[in-house]
């Protein structure tokens, strides 16, 4: 019998890569989507006919219970959230409802329907926020610096709480930034690679950005979804930092991206005050030692390779739109 997995947030970057990966492993994949008029299936269009897409919402526990009863997954990956940090400042309550309480509703639905289900929670490096130590590891104290980070801390601790209180196989992946050609255009990596591609194709001349000194630990999303799956294959549930252990500035990102597009970034990048956050996160860099040792996980694509891949994909995308 093929294993069955449920992915919330299946239409997102991580959901699409995880769905692909699980299909390759021989899983039946059920993807939960919200009933909304603006659903974007672009990231999963190439595998959509191999997925079972079902309606459900993290704001509605009844929908989660019936979904679990109808489809009986052995594994549940909770990747759905209001996932953009900037938006969490303008929609803090919605961010809390989906990104924090949504986790509780899903855990409670699992406990009600089938406590044997293995659960993965997408925790985030944004929980570390104003970092208390460098690099950040599983034991580093949290100090979130945005409503999104605060909501993710709640989601993380409620997962620990349900694991310890109800003996659920519930694990959290504290994933540091992970990017790909499927990243949304609002995220800085994609904003830079797509911006460089547009400039290279003569559609723009300037790219406005915020803090160029901001540093992040950037990895490749397809590498990171493998770590999620590995967590649910372990005998015991646990929490893991998934990261590269390297840090790069937005300035370096610009250098690599514009160079891959055959441009000099300094001719095109300008600073725009409106992209500076109310509270900026300091030096986020993860220590993935535990994931290496316990899960046997390693990343396969390095930072320059990732940026080049994204620029090449965006050049192809922009050129196809020009035809």
PDB file of C-alpha atoms in Angstrom:
ATOM      1  CA  UNK A   1       0.000   0.000   0.000  1.00  0.00           C
ATOM      2  CA  UNK A   2       1.261   3.441  -0.905  1.00  0.00           C
ATOM      3  CA  UNK A   3       1.623   5.822   2.008  1.00  0.00           C
ATOM      4  CA  UNK A   4      -0.678   8.828   1.962  1.00  0.00           C
ATOM      5  CA  UNK A   5       0.400  12.328   2.954  1.00  0.00           C
ATOM      6  CA  UNK A   6      -1.607  15.515   3.406  1.00  0.00           C
ATOM      7  CA  UNK A   7       0.110  18.829   2.633  1.00  0.00           C
ATOM      8  CA  UNK A   8      -1.451  22.126   3.701  1.00  0.00           C
ATOM      9  CA  UNK A   9      -0.126  25.027   1.659  1.00  0.00           C
ATOM     10  CA  UNK A  10       0.434  22.706  -1.304  1.00  0.00           C
ATOM     11  CA  UNK A  11       0.271  25.584  -3.816  1.00  0.00           C
ATOM     12  CA  UNK A  12       3.185  27.410  -2.169  1.00  0.00           C
ATOM     13  CA  UNK A  13       6.887  27.100  -2.927  1.00  0.00           C
ATOM     14  CA  UNK A  14       7.598  24.418  -0.316  1.00  0.00           C
ATOM     15  CA  UNK A  15       4.296  22.620  -0.864  1.00  0.00           C
ATOM     16  CA  UNK A  16       5.021  22.193  -4.563  1.00  0.00           C
ATOM     17  CA  UNK A  17       8.551  20.845  -4.010  1.00  0.00           C
ATOM     18  CA  UNK A  18       7.390  18.549  -1.188  1.00  0.00           C
ATOM     19  CA  UNK A  19       4.512  17.213  -3.324  1.00  0.00           C
ATOM     20  CA  UNK A  20       6.983  16.441  -6.140  1.00  0.00           C
ATOM     21  CA  UNK A  21       9.374  14.741  -3.736  1.00  0.00           C
ATOM     22  CA  UNK A  22       6.662  12.597  -2.094  1.00  0.00           C
ATOM     23  CA  UNK A  23       5.269  11.527  -5.482  1.00  0.00           C
ATOM     24  CA  UNK A  24       8.800  10.383  -6.392  1.00  0.00           C
ATOM     25  CA  UNK A  25       8.832   8.322  -3.172  1.00  0.00           C
ATOM     26  CA  UNK A  26       5.613   6.597  -4.273  1.00  0.00           C
ATOM     27  CA  UNK A  27       3.203   8.441  -1.962  1.00  0.00           C
ATOM     28  CA  UNK A  28      -0.383   9.336  -2.653  1.00  0.00           C
ATOM     29  CA  UNK A  29      -0.458  13.099  -2.069  1.00  0.00           C
ATOM     30  CA  UNK A  30      -3.505  15.017  -0.857  1.00  0.00           C
ATOM     31  CA  UNK A  31      -3.171  18.797  -1.065  1.00  0.00           C
ATOM     32  CA  UNK A  32      -5.348  21.124   0.990  1.00  0.00           C
ATOM     33  CA  UNK A  33      -6.413  24.358  -0.703  1.00  0.00           C
ATOM     34  CA  UNK A  34      -8.609  27.185   0.520  1.00  0.00           C
ATOM     35  CA  UNK A  35     -11.830  28.017  -1.272  1.00  0.00           C
ATOM     36  CA  UNK A  36     -10.839  31.408  -2.620  1.00  0.00           C
ATOM     37  CA  UNK A  37     -11.361  33.168  -5.912  1.00  0.00           C
ATOM     38  CA  UNK A  38      -7.673  33.876  -6.478  1.00  0.00           C
ATOM     39  CA  UNK A  39      -6.095  30.449  -6.053  1.00  0.00           C
ATOM     40  CA  UNK A  40      -2.809  30.120  -7.855  1.00  0.00           C
ATOM     41  CA  UNK A  41      -2.044  26.590  -9.065  1.00  0.00           C
ATOM     42  CA  UNK A  42       0.934  27.688 -11.153  1.00  0.00           C
ATOM     43  CA  UNK A  43       3.568  25.979  -8.972  1.00  0.00           C
ATOM     44  CA  UNK A  44       1.783  22.600  -9.043  1.00  0.00           C
ATOM     45  CA  UNK A  45       0.290  22.703 -12.568  1.00  0.00           C
ATOM     46  CA  UNK A  46       2.846  20.153 -13.857  1.00  0.00           C
ATOM     47  CA  UNK A  47       1.816  17.584 -11.195  1.00  0.00           C
ATOM     48  CA  UNK A  48      -1.782  18.634 -10.561  1.00  0.00           C
ATOM     49  CA  UNK A  49      -3.245  15.562 -12.285  1.00  0.00           C
ATOM     50  CA  UNK A  50      -1.306  13.325  -9.861  1.00  0.00           C
ATOM     51  CA  UNK A  51      -2.532  15.110  -6.719  1.00  0.00           C
ATOM     52  CA  UNK A  52      -5.834  14.903  -4.888  1.00  0.00           C
ATOM     53  CA  UNK A  53      -6.773  18.521  -4.150  1.00  0.00           C
ATOM     54  CA  UNK A  54      -9.314  19.074  -1.377  1.00  0.00           C
ATOM     55  CA  UNK A  55     -10.874  22.151   0.185  1.00  0.00           C
ATOM     56  CA  UNK A  56     -10.041  22.976   3.783  1.00  0.00           C
ATOM     57  CA  UNK A  57      -9.033  25.950   5.905  1.00  0.00           C
ATOM     58  CA  UNK A  58      -6.790  26.350   8.947  1.00  0.00           C
ATOM     59  CA  UNK A  59      -9.387  28.819  10.288  1.00  0.00           C
ATOM     60  CA  UNK A  60     -12.044  26.070  10.374  1.00  0.00           C
ATOM     61  CA  UNK A  61     -11.332  23.020  12.521  1.00  0.00           C
ATOM     62  CA  UNK A  62     -14.448  21.163  11.317  1.00  0.00           C
ATOM     63  CA  UNK A  63     -13.109  21.231   7.744  1.00  0.00           C
ATOM     64  CA  UNK A  64      -9.789  19.805   9.000  1.00  0.00           C
ATOM     65  CA  UNK A  65     -11.478  16.974  10.917  1.00  0.00           C
ATOM     66  CA  UNK A  66     -13.615  15.925   7.956  1.00  0.00           C
ATOM     67  CA  UNK A  67     -10.627  16.139   5.615  1.00  0.00           C
ATOM     68  CA  UNK A  68      -8.587  13.805   7.860  1.00  0.00           C
ATOM     69  CA  UNK A  69     -11.549  11.413   8.222  1.00  0.00           C
ATOM     70  CA  UNK A  70     -12.166  11.295   4.469  1.00  0.00           C
ATOM     71  CA  UNK A  71      -8.577  10.831   3.342  1.00  0.00           C
ATOM     72  CA  UNK A  72      -6.833   9.105   6.303  1.00  0.00           C
ATOM     73  CA  UNK A  73      -3.265  10.313   5.718  1.00  0.00           C
ATOM     74  CA  UNK A  74      -0.380   8.705   7.612  1.00  0.00           C
ATOM     75  CA  UNK A  75       1.632  11.940   7.459  1.00  0.00           C
ATOM     76  CA  UNK A  76       0.536  15.589   7.640  1.00  0.00           C
ATOM     77  CA  UNK A  77       2.831  18.446   6.613  1.00  0.00           C
ATOM     78  CA  UNK A  78       1.587  21.835   7.785  1.00  0.00           C
ATOM     79  CA  UNK A  79       3.109  24.337   5.381  1.00  0.00           C
ATOM     80  CA  UNK A  80       0.128  26.709   5.167  1.00  0.00           C
ATOM     81  CA  UNK A  81       0.490  30.105   6.821  1.00  0.00           C
ATOM     82  CA  UNK A  82       0.328  33.815   6.231  1.00  0.00           C
ATOM     83  CA  UNK A  83       3.986  33.517   5.315  1.00  0.00           C
ATOM     84  CA  UNK A  84       5.199  36.989   4.388  1.00  0.00           C
ATOM     85  CA  UNK A  85       6.878  38.887   7.229  1.00  0.00           C
ATOM     86  CA  UNK A  86       6.120  42.344   5.787  1.00  0.00           C
ATOM     87  CA  UNK A  87       2.375  41.555   5.510  1.00  0.00           C
ATOM     88  CA  UNK A  88       2.296  40.464   9.153  1.00  0.00           C
ATOM     89  CA  UNK A  89       2.733  44.106  10.201  1.00  0.00           C
ATOM     90  CA  UNK A  90      -0.409  45.191   8.343  1.00  0.00           C
ATOM     91  CA  UNK A  91      -2.398  41.990   9.108  1.00  0.00           C
ATOM     92  CA  UNK A  92      -1.212  40.913  12.573  1.00  0.00           C
ATOM     93  CA  UNK A  93      -4.526  39.332  13.674  1.00  0.00           C
ATOM     94  CA  UNK A  94      -4.977  37.269  10.492  1.00  0.00           C
ATOM     95  CA  UNK A  95      -1.335  36.190  10.795  1.00  0.00           C
ATOM     96  CA  UNK A  96      -2.029  34.982  14.347  1.00  0.00           C
ATOM     97  CA  UNK A  97      -5.222  33.181  13.318  1.00  0.00           C
ATOM     98  CA  UNK A  98      -3.569  31.181  10.520  1.00  0.00           C
ATOM     99  CA  UNK A  99       0.084  30.926  11.506  1.00  0.00           C
ATOM    100  CA  UNK A 100      -0.465  30.325  15.255  1.00  0.00           C
ATOM    101  CA  UNK A 101      -4.004  29.104  15.994  1.00  0.00           C
ATOM    102  CA  UNK A 102      -4.194  27.263  12.674  1.00  0.00           C
ATOM    103  CA  UNK A 103      -1.513  24.880  13.965  1.00  0.00           C
ATOM    104  CA  UNK A 104      -3.568  24.191  17.097  1.00  0.00           C
ATOM    105  CA  UNK A 105      -6.688  23.446  15.069  1.00  0.00           C
ATOM    106  CA  UNK A 106      -4.785  20.998  12.888  1.00  0.00           C
ATOM    107  CA  UNK A 107      -3.081  19.259  15.832  1.00  0.00           C
ATOM    108  CA  UNK A 108      -6.413  18.999  17.609  1.00  0.00           C
ATOM    109  CA  UNK A 109      -8.026  17.526  14.491  1.00  0.00           C
ATOM    110  CA  UNK A 110      -5.236  14.915  14.324  1.00  0.00           C
ATOM    111  CA  UNK A 111      -5.672  14.070  18.018  1.00  0.00           C
ATOM    112  CA  UNK A 112      -9.422  13.674  17.457  1.00  0.00           C
ATOM    113  CA  UNK A 113      -9.302  11.613  14.253  1.00  0.00           C
ATOM    114  CA  UNK A 114      -6.094   9.566  14.474  1.00  0.00           C
ATOM    115  CA  UNK A 115      -3.302  10.231  17.016  1.00  0.00           C
ATOM    116  CA  UNK A 116      -1.020   7.864  15.039  1.00  0.00           C
ATOM    117  CA  UNK A 117      -0.674  10.429  12.220  1.00  0.00           C
ATOM    118  CA  UNK A 118       2.852  11.829  11.973  1.00  0.00           C
ATOM    119  CA  UNK A 119       2.861  15.634  11.908  1.00  0.00           C
ATOM    120  CA  UNK A 120       5.362  18.159  10.564  1.00  0.00           C
ATOM    121  CA  UNK A 121       5.164  21.820  11.570  1.00  0.00           C
ATOM    122  CA  UNK A 122       6.928  24.454   9.476  1.00  0.00           C
ATOM    123  CA  UNK A 123       8.703  26.501  12.127  1.00  0.00           C
ATOM    124  CA  UNK A 124      10.903  29.402  11.069  1.00  0.00           C
ATOM    125  CA  UNK A 125      14.235  31.085  11.670  1.00  0.00           C
ATOM    126  CA  UNK A 126      12.189  34.286  12.176  1.00  0.00           C
ATOM    127  CA  UNK A 127      11.425  32.887  15.669  1.00  0.00           C
ATOM    128  CA  UNK A 128      15.035  33.724  16.618  1.00  0.00           C
ATOM    129  CA  UNK A 129      14.587  37.339  15.468  1.00  0.00           C
ATOM    130  CA  UNK A 130      16.786  39.457  17.719  1.00  0.00           C
ATOM    131  CA  UNK A 131      19.282  36.672  17.995  1.00  0.00           C
ATOM    132  CA  UNK A 132      20.505  35.589  21.408  1.00  0.00           C
ATOM    133  CA  UNK A 133      23.478  33.634  20.009  1.00  0.00           C
ATOM    134  CA  UNK A 134      25.222  33.077  16.673  1.00  0.00           C
ATOM    135  CA  UNK A 135      24.784  30.619  15.047  1.00  0.00           C
ATOM    136  CA  UNK A 136      21.247  29.650  16.080  1.00  0.00           C
ATOM    137  CA  UNK A 137      20.603  26.057  17.080  1.00  0.00           C
ATOM    138  CA  UNK A 138      17.660  24.104  18.476  1.00  0.00           C
ATOM    139  CA  UNK A 139      18.371  25.335  22.028  1.00  0.00           C
ATOM    140  CA  UNK A 140      18.726  29.047  21.147  1.00  0.00           C
ATOM    141  CA  UNK A 141      16.107  31.183  22.966  1.00  0.00           C
ATOM    142  CA  UNK A 142      13.448  32.751  20.743  1.00  0.00           C
ATOM    143  CA  UNK A 143      13.101  36.543  20.426  1.00  0.00           C
ATOM    144  CA  UNK A 144      10.739  37.153  17.467  1.00  0.00           C
ATOM    145  CA  UNK A 145      10.752  40.624  15.893  1.00  0.00           C
ATOM    146  CA  UNK A 146       7.531  40.574  13.829  1.00  0.00           C
ATOM    147  CA  UNK A 147       3.917  39.433  14.264  1.00  0.00           C
ATOM    148  CA  UNK A 148       4.843  36.585  11.889  1.00  0.00           C
ATOM    149  CA  UNK A 149       7.771  35.523  14.096  1.00  0.00           C
ATOM    150  CA  UNK A 150       5.567  35.693  17.209  1.00  0.00           C
ATOM    151  CA  UNK A 151       2.874  33.561  15.531  1.00  0.00           C
ATOM    152  CA  UNK A 152       5.491  31.000  14.463  1.00  0.00           C
ATOM    153  CA  UNK A 153       6.758  30.753  18.066  1.00  0.00           C
ATOM    154  CA  UNK A 154       3.211  29.931  19.182  1.00  0.00           C
ATOM    155  CA  UNK A 155       2.887  27.318  16.423  1.00  0.00           C
ATOM    156  CA  UNK A 156       6.217  25.827  17.451  1.00  0.00           C
ATOM    157  CA  UNK A 157       5.446  25.567  21.165  1.00  0.00           C
ATOM    158  CA  UNK A 158       1.925  24.210  20.658  1.00  0.00           C
ATOM    159  CA  UNK A 159       3.500  21.446  18.523  1.00  0.00           C
ATOM    160  CA  UNK A 160       5.914  20.625  21.367  1.00  0.00           C
ATOM    161  CA  UNK A 161       3.008  20.801  23.809  1.00  0.00           C
ATOM    162  CA  UNK A 162       0.810  18.352  21.862  1.00  0.00           C
ATOM    163  CA  UNK A 163       3.775  16.012  21.359  1.00  0.00           C
ATOM    164  CA  UNK A 164       4.460  15.893  25.092  1.00  0.00           C
ATOM    165  CA  UNK A 165       0.828  15.967  26.295  1.00  0.00           C
ATOM    166  CA  UNK A 166      -0.743  13.528  23.819  1.00  0.00           C
ATOM    167  CA  UNK A 167       2.303  11.530  22.700  1.00  0.00           C
ATOM    168  CA  UNK A 168       1.892  12.635  19.081  1.00  0.00           C
ATOM    169  CA  UNK A 169       4.687  12.070  16.547  1.00  0.00           C
ATOM    170  CA  UNK A 170       4.924  15.826  15.950  1.00  0.00           C
ATOM    171  CA  UNK A 171       8.159  17.423  14.741  1.00  0.00           C
ATOM    172  CA  UNK A 172       9.125  20.983  13.866  1.00  0.00           C
ATOM    173  CA  UNK A 173      11.597  22.088  11.249  1.00  0.00           C
ATOM    174  CA  UNK A 174      13.146  25.460  12.110  1.00  0.00           C
ATOM    175  CA  UNK A 175      13.905  26.261   8.501  1.00  0.00           C
ATOM    176  CA  UNK A 176      16.124  29.174   7.645  1.00  0.00           C
ATOM    177  CA  UNK A 177      15.433  31.107   4.431  1.00  0.00           C
ATOM    178  CA  UNK A 178      15.048  28.797   1.470  1.00  0.00           C
ATOM    179  CA  UNK A 179      14.551  30.022  -2.044  1.00  0.00           C
ATOM    180  CA  UNK A 180      13.952  28.783  -5.594  1.00  0.00           C
ATOM    181  CA  UNK A 181      12.619  29.918  -8.957  1.00  0.00           C
ATOM    182  CA  UNK A 182       9.148  29.296  -7.422  1.00  0.00           C
ATOM    183  CA  UNK A 183       9.659  31.869  -4.652  1.00  0.00           C
ATOM    184  CA  UNK A 184       7.025  34.627  -4.562  1.00  0.00           C
ATOM    185  CA  UNK A 185       8.010  37.961  -6.126  1.00  0.00           C
ATOM    186  CA  UNK A 186       7.544  39.762  -2.791  1.00  0.00           C
ATOM    187  CA  UNK A 187      10.537  37.954  -1.234  1.00  0.00           C
ATOM    188  CA  UNK A 188      13.875  39.729  -1.551  1.00  0.00           C
ATOM    189  CA  UNK A 189      15.766  36.921  -3.341  1.00  0.00           C
ATOM    190  CA  UNK A 190      13.161  36.636  -6.095  1.00  0.00           C
ATOM    191  CA  UNK A 191      12.697  40.403  -6.204  1.00  0.00           C
ATOM    192  CA  UNK A 192      16.425  40.685  -6.969  1.00  0.00           C
ATOM    193  CA  UNK A 193      16.667  37.830  -9.511  1.00  0.00           C
ATOM    194  CA  UNK A 194      13.465  38.878 -11.320  1.00  0.00           C
ATOM    195  CA  UNK A 195      14.508  42.554 -11.154  1.00  0.00           C
ATOM    196  CA  UNK A 196      17.913  41.727 -12.688  1.00  0.00           C
ATOM    197  CA  UNK A 197      16.186  39.719 -15.438  1.00  0.00           C
ATOM    198  CA  UNK A 198      13.794  42.593 -16.249  1.00  0.00           C
ATOM    199  CA  UNK A 199      16.685  45.066 -16.405  1.00  0.00           C
ATOM    200  CA  UNK A 200      18.714  42.690 -18.603  1.00  0.00           C
ATOM    201  CA  UNK A 201      15.733  42.480 -20.971  1.00  0.00           C
ATOM    202  CA  UNK A 202      15.370  46.267 -21.119  1.00  0.00           C
ATOM    203  CA  UNK A 203      12.062  46.424 -19.213  1.00  0.00           C
ATOM    204  CA  UNK A 204      13.426  48.469 -16.296  1.00  0.00           C
ATOM    205  CA  UNK A 205      16.541  50.357 -15.267  1.00  0.00           C
ATOM    206  CA  UNK A 206      16.413  50.542 -11.457  1.00  0.00           C
ATOM    207  CA  UNK A 207      15.634  48.074  -8.669  1.00  0.00           C
ATOM    208  CA  UNK A 208      14.574  49.675  -5.356  1.00  0.00           C
ATOM    209  CA  UNK A 209      15.554  47.678  -2.231  1.00  0.00           C
ATOM    210  CA  UNK A 210      15.707  48.133   1.548  1.00  0.00           C
ATOM    211  CA  UNK A 211      18.616  47.233   3.818  1.00  0.00           C
ATOM    212  CA  UNK A 212      21.527  45.882   1.744  1.00  0.00           C
ATOM    213  CA  UNK A 213      23.499  44.932   4.867  1.00  0.00           C
ATOM    214  CA  UNK A 214      20.788  42.562   6.062  1.00  0.00           C
ATOM    215  CA  UNK A 215      22.251  39.043   6.182  1.00  0.00           C
ATOM    216  CA  UNK A 216      20.494  35.730   5.790  1.00  0.00           C
ATOM    217  CA  UNK A 217      21.252  32.038   5.656  1.00  0.00           C
ATOM    218  CA  UNK A 218      19.820  31.155   2.227  1.00  0.00           C
ATOM    219  CA  UNK A 219      19.346  27.589   0.972  1.00  0.00           C
ATOM    220  CA  UNK A 220      17.454  25.816  -1.812  1.00  0.00           C
ATOM    221  CA  UNK A 221      13.815  24.884  -1.104  1.00  0.00           C
ATOM    222  CA  UNK A 222      14.025  21.491  -2.857  1.00  0.00           C
ATOM    223  CA  UNK A 223      16.881  20.513  -0.491  1.00  0.00           C
ATOM    224  CA  UNK A 224      14.876  21.627   2.550  1.00  0.00           C
ATOM    225  CA  UNK A 225      11.698  19.647   1.845  1.00  0.00           C
ATOM    226  CA  UNK A 226      13.809  16.474   1.980  1.00  0.00           C
ATOM    227  CA  UNK A 227      14.607  17.340   5.599  1.00  0.00           C
ATOM    228  CA  UNK A 228      10.885  17.625   6.403  1.00  0.00           C
ATOM    229  CA  UNK A 229      10.273  14.119   5.112  1.00  0.00           C
ATOM    230  CA  UNK A 230      13.301  12.714   6.950  1.00  0.00           C
ATOM    231  CA  UNK A 231      11.935  14.063  10.264  1.00  0.00           C
ATOM    232  CA  UNK A 232       8.733  12.030   9.883  1.00  0.00           C
ATOM    233  CA  UNK A 233      10.703   8.858   9.100  1.00  0.00           C
ATOM    234  CA  UNK A 234      12.469   8.939  12.503  1.00  0.00           C
ATOM    235  CA  UNK A 235      11.391   6.640  15.359  1.00  0.00           C
ATOM    236  CA  UNK A 236      11.045   9.610  17.714  1.00  0.00           C
ATOM    237  CA  UNK A 237       9.717  13.095  16.926  1.00  0.00           C
ATOM    238  CA  UNK A 238      12.023  16.077  17.510  1.00  0.00           C
ATOM    239  CA  UNK A 239      12.848  19.612  16.403  1.00  0.00           C
ATOM    240  CA  UNK A 240      15.582  20.437  13.908  1.00  0.00           C
ATOM    241  CA  UNK A 241      17.284  23.533  12.556  1.00  0.00           C
ATOM    242  CA  UNK A 242      17.573  23.233   8.770  1.00  0.00           C
ATOM    243  CA  UNK A 243      20.089  25.712   7.362  1.00  0.00           C
ATOM    244  CA  UNK A 244      23.306  26.039   5.376  1.00  0.00           C
ATOM    245  CA  UNK A 245      25.401  27.439   8.231  1.00  0.00           C
ATOM    246  CA  UNK A 246      26.573  30.255   5.915  1.00  0.00           C
ATOM    247  CA  UNK A 247      25.410  33.825   5.766  1.00  0.00           C
ATOM    248  CA  UNK A 248      25.207  36.223   2.816  1.00  0.00           C
ATOM    249  CA  UNK A 249      24.134  39.867   2.627  1.00  0.00           C
ATOM    250  CA  UNK A 250      21.512  41.316   0.298  1.00  0.00           C
ATOM    251  CA  UNK A 251      24.457  43.156  -1.308  1.00  0.00           C
ATOM    252  CA  UNK A 252      26.139  39.819  -2.130  1.00  0.00           C
ATOM    253  CA  UNK A 253      22.831  38.535  -3.483  1.00  0.00           C
ATOM    254  CA  UNK A 254      22.695  41.556  -5.811  1.00  0.00           C
ATOM    255  CA  UNK A 255      26.317  41.050  -6.921  1.00  0.00           C
ATOM    256  CA  UNK A 256      25.725  37.382  -7.834  1.00  0.00           C
ATOM    257  CA  UNK A 257      22.333  37.962  -9.467  1.00  0.00           C
ATOM    258  CA  UNK A 258      23.274  40.942 -11.618  1.00  0.00           C
ATOM    259  CA  UNK A 259      26.537  39.286 -12.595  1.00  0.00           C
ATOM    260  CA  UNK A 260      24.606  36.170 -13.720  1.00  0.00           C
ATOM    261  CA  UNK A 261      22.478  38.495 -15.877  1.00  0.00           C
ATOM    262  CA  UNK A 262      25.613  40.151 -17.304  1.00  0.00           C
ATOM    263  CA  UNK A 263      25.093  43.420 -15.394  1.00  0.00           C
ATOM    264  CA  UNK A 264      26.834  45.594 -12.771  1.00  0.00           C
ATOM    265  CA  UNK A 265      24.459  45.784  -9.795  1.00  0.00           C
ATOM    266  CA  UNK A 266      25.767  49.179  -8.630  1.00  0.00           C
ATOM    267  CA  UNK A 267      24.411  50.776 -11.810  1.00  0.00           C
ATOM    268  CA  UNK A 268      20.874  49.643 -11.043  1.00  0.00           C
ATOM    269  CA  UNK A 269      20.146  49.069  -7.334  1.00  0.00           C
ATOM    270  CA  UNK A 270      18.780  52.020  -5.337  1.00  0.00           C
ATOM    271  CA  UNK A 271      17.748  52.244  -1.664  1.00  0.00           C
ATOM    272  CA  UNK A 272      14.084  52.991  -0.974  1.00  0.00           C
ATOM    273  CA  UNK A 273      13.073  53.905   2.611  1.00  0.00           C
ATOM    274  CA  UNK A 274       9.681  52.198   2.267  1.00  0.00           C
ATOM    275  CA  UNK A 275      11.340  48.760   2.180  1.00  0.00           C
ATOM    276  CA  UNK A 276      12.987  49.199   5.599  1.00  0.00           C
ATOM    277  CA  UNK A 277      11.172  47.196   8.298  1.00  0.00           C
ATOM    278  CA  UNK A 278       9.937  48.654  11.636  1.00  0.00           C
ATOM    279  CA  UNK A 279      12.198  46.134  13.442  1.00  0.00           C
ATOM    280  CA  UNK A 280      14.965  44.424  11.501  1.00  0.00           C
ATOM    281  CA  UNK A 281      16.257  40.989  12.310  1.00  0.00           C
ATOM    282  CA  UNK A 282      19.978  40.818  13.038  1.00  0.00           C
ATOM    283  CA  UNK A 283      22.289  38.011  11.969  1.00  0.00           C
ATOM    284  CA  UNK A 284      20.294  34.905  11.149  1.00  0.00           C
ATOM    285  CA  UNK A 285      22.566  31.939  10.532  1.00  0.00           C
ATOM    286  CA  UNK A 286      21.658  28.389  11.483  1.00  0.00           C
ATOM    287  CA  UNK A 287      23.698  25.503  12.837  1.00  0.00           C
ATOM    288  CA  UNK A 288      22.421  22.400  10.992  1.00  0.00           C
ATOM    289  CA  UNK A 289      24.699  19.918  12.850  1.00  0.00           C
ATOM    290  CA  UNK A 290      21.817  18.016  14.449  1.00  0.00           C
ATOM    291  CA  UNK A 291      20.029  17.595  11.090  1.00  0.00           C
ATOM    292  CA  UNK A 292      23.296  16.341   9.574  1.00  0.00           C
ATOM    293  CA  UNK A 293      23.949  13.869  12.394  1.00  0.00           C
ATOM    294  CA  UNK A 294      20.448  12.594  13.214  1.00  0.00           C
ATOM    295  CA  UNK A 295      18.663  12.848   9.861  1.00  0.00           C
ATOM    296  CA  UNK A 296      21.674  12.356   7.606  1.00  0.00           C
ATOM    297  CA  UNK A 297      20.512  15.469   5.723  1.00  0.00           C
ATOM    298  CA  UNK A 298      22.856  17.554   3.557  1.00  0.00           C
ATOM    299  CA  UNK A 299      22.134  20.362   1.143  1.00  0.00           C
ATOM    300  CA  UNK A 300      23.062  19.789  -2.482  1.00  0.00           C
ATOM    301  CA  UNK A 301      22.965  23.294  -4.012  1.00  0.00           C
ATOM    302  CA  UNK A 302      25.214  26.137  -2.790  1.00  0.00           C
ATOM    303  CA  UNK A 303      24.418  29.873  -2.688  1.00  0.00           C
ATOM    304  CA  UNK A 304      26.026  30.958  -5.992  1.00  0.00           C
ATOM    305  CA  UNK A 305      24.423  27.954  -7.734  1.00  0.00           C
ATOM    306  CA  UNK A 306      21.027  28.847  -6.276  1.00  0.00           C
ATOM    307  CA  UNK A 307      21.187  32.512  -7.338  1.00  0.00           C
ATOM    308  CA  UNK A 308      22.365  31.586 -10.838  1.00  0.00           C
ATOM    309  CA  UNK A 309      19.536  29.026 -11.181  1.00  0.00           C
ATOM    310  CA  UNK A 310      16.972  31.655 -10.126  1.00  0.00           C
ATOM    311  CA  UNK A 311      18.317  34.319 -12.507  1.00  0.00           C
ATOM    312  CA  UNK A 312      18.342  31.876 -15.432  1.00  0.00           C
ATOM    313  CA  UNK A 313      14.745  30.857 -14.664  1.00  0.00           C
ATOM    314  CA  UNK A 314      13.673  34.523 -14.427  1.00  0.00           C
ATOM    315  CA  UNK A 315      15.452  35.438 -17.673  1.00  0.00           C
ATOM    316  CA  UNK A 316      13.556  32.607 -19.393  1.00  0.00           C
ATOM    317  CA  UNK A 317      10.283  33.747 -17.779  1.00  0.00           C
ATOM    318  CA  UNK A 318      10.696  37.413 -18.750  1.00  0.00           C
ATOM    319  CA  UNK A 319      11.717  36.526 -22.316  1.00  0.00           C
ATOM    320  CA  UNK A 320       8.708  34.204 -22.690  1.00  0.00           C
ATOM    321  CA  UNK A 321       6.433  37.091 -21.606  1.00  0.00           C
ATOM    322  CA  UNK A 322       8.004  39.373 -24.219  1.00  0.00           C
ATOM    323  CA  UNK A 323       7.186  37.040 -27.110  1.00  0.00           C
TER     324      UNK A 323
END
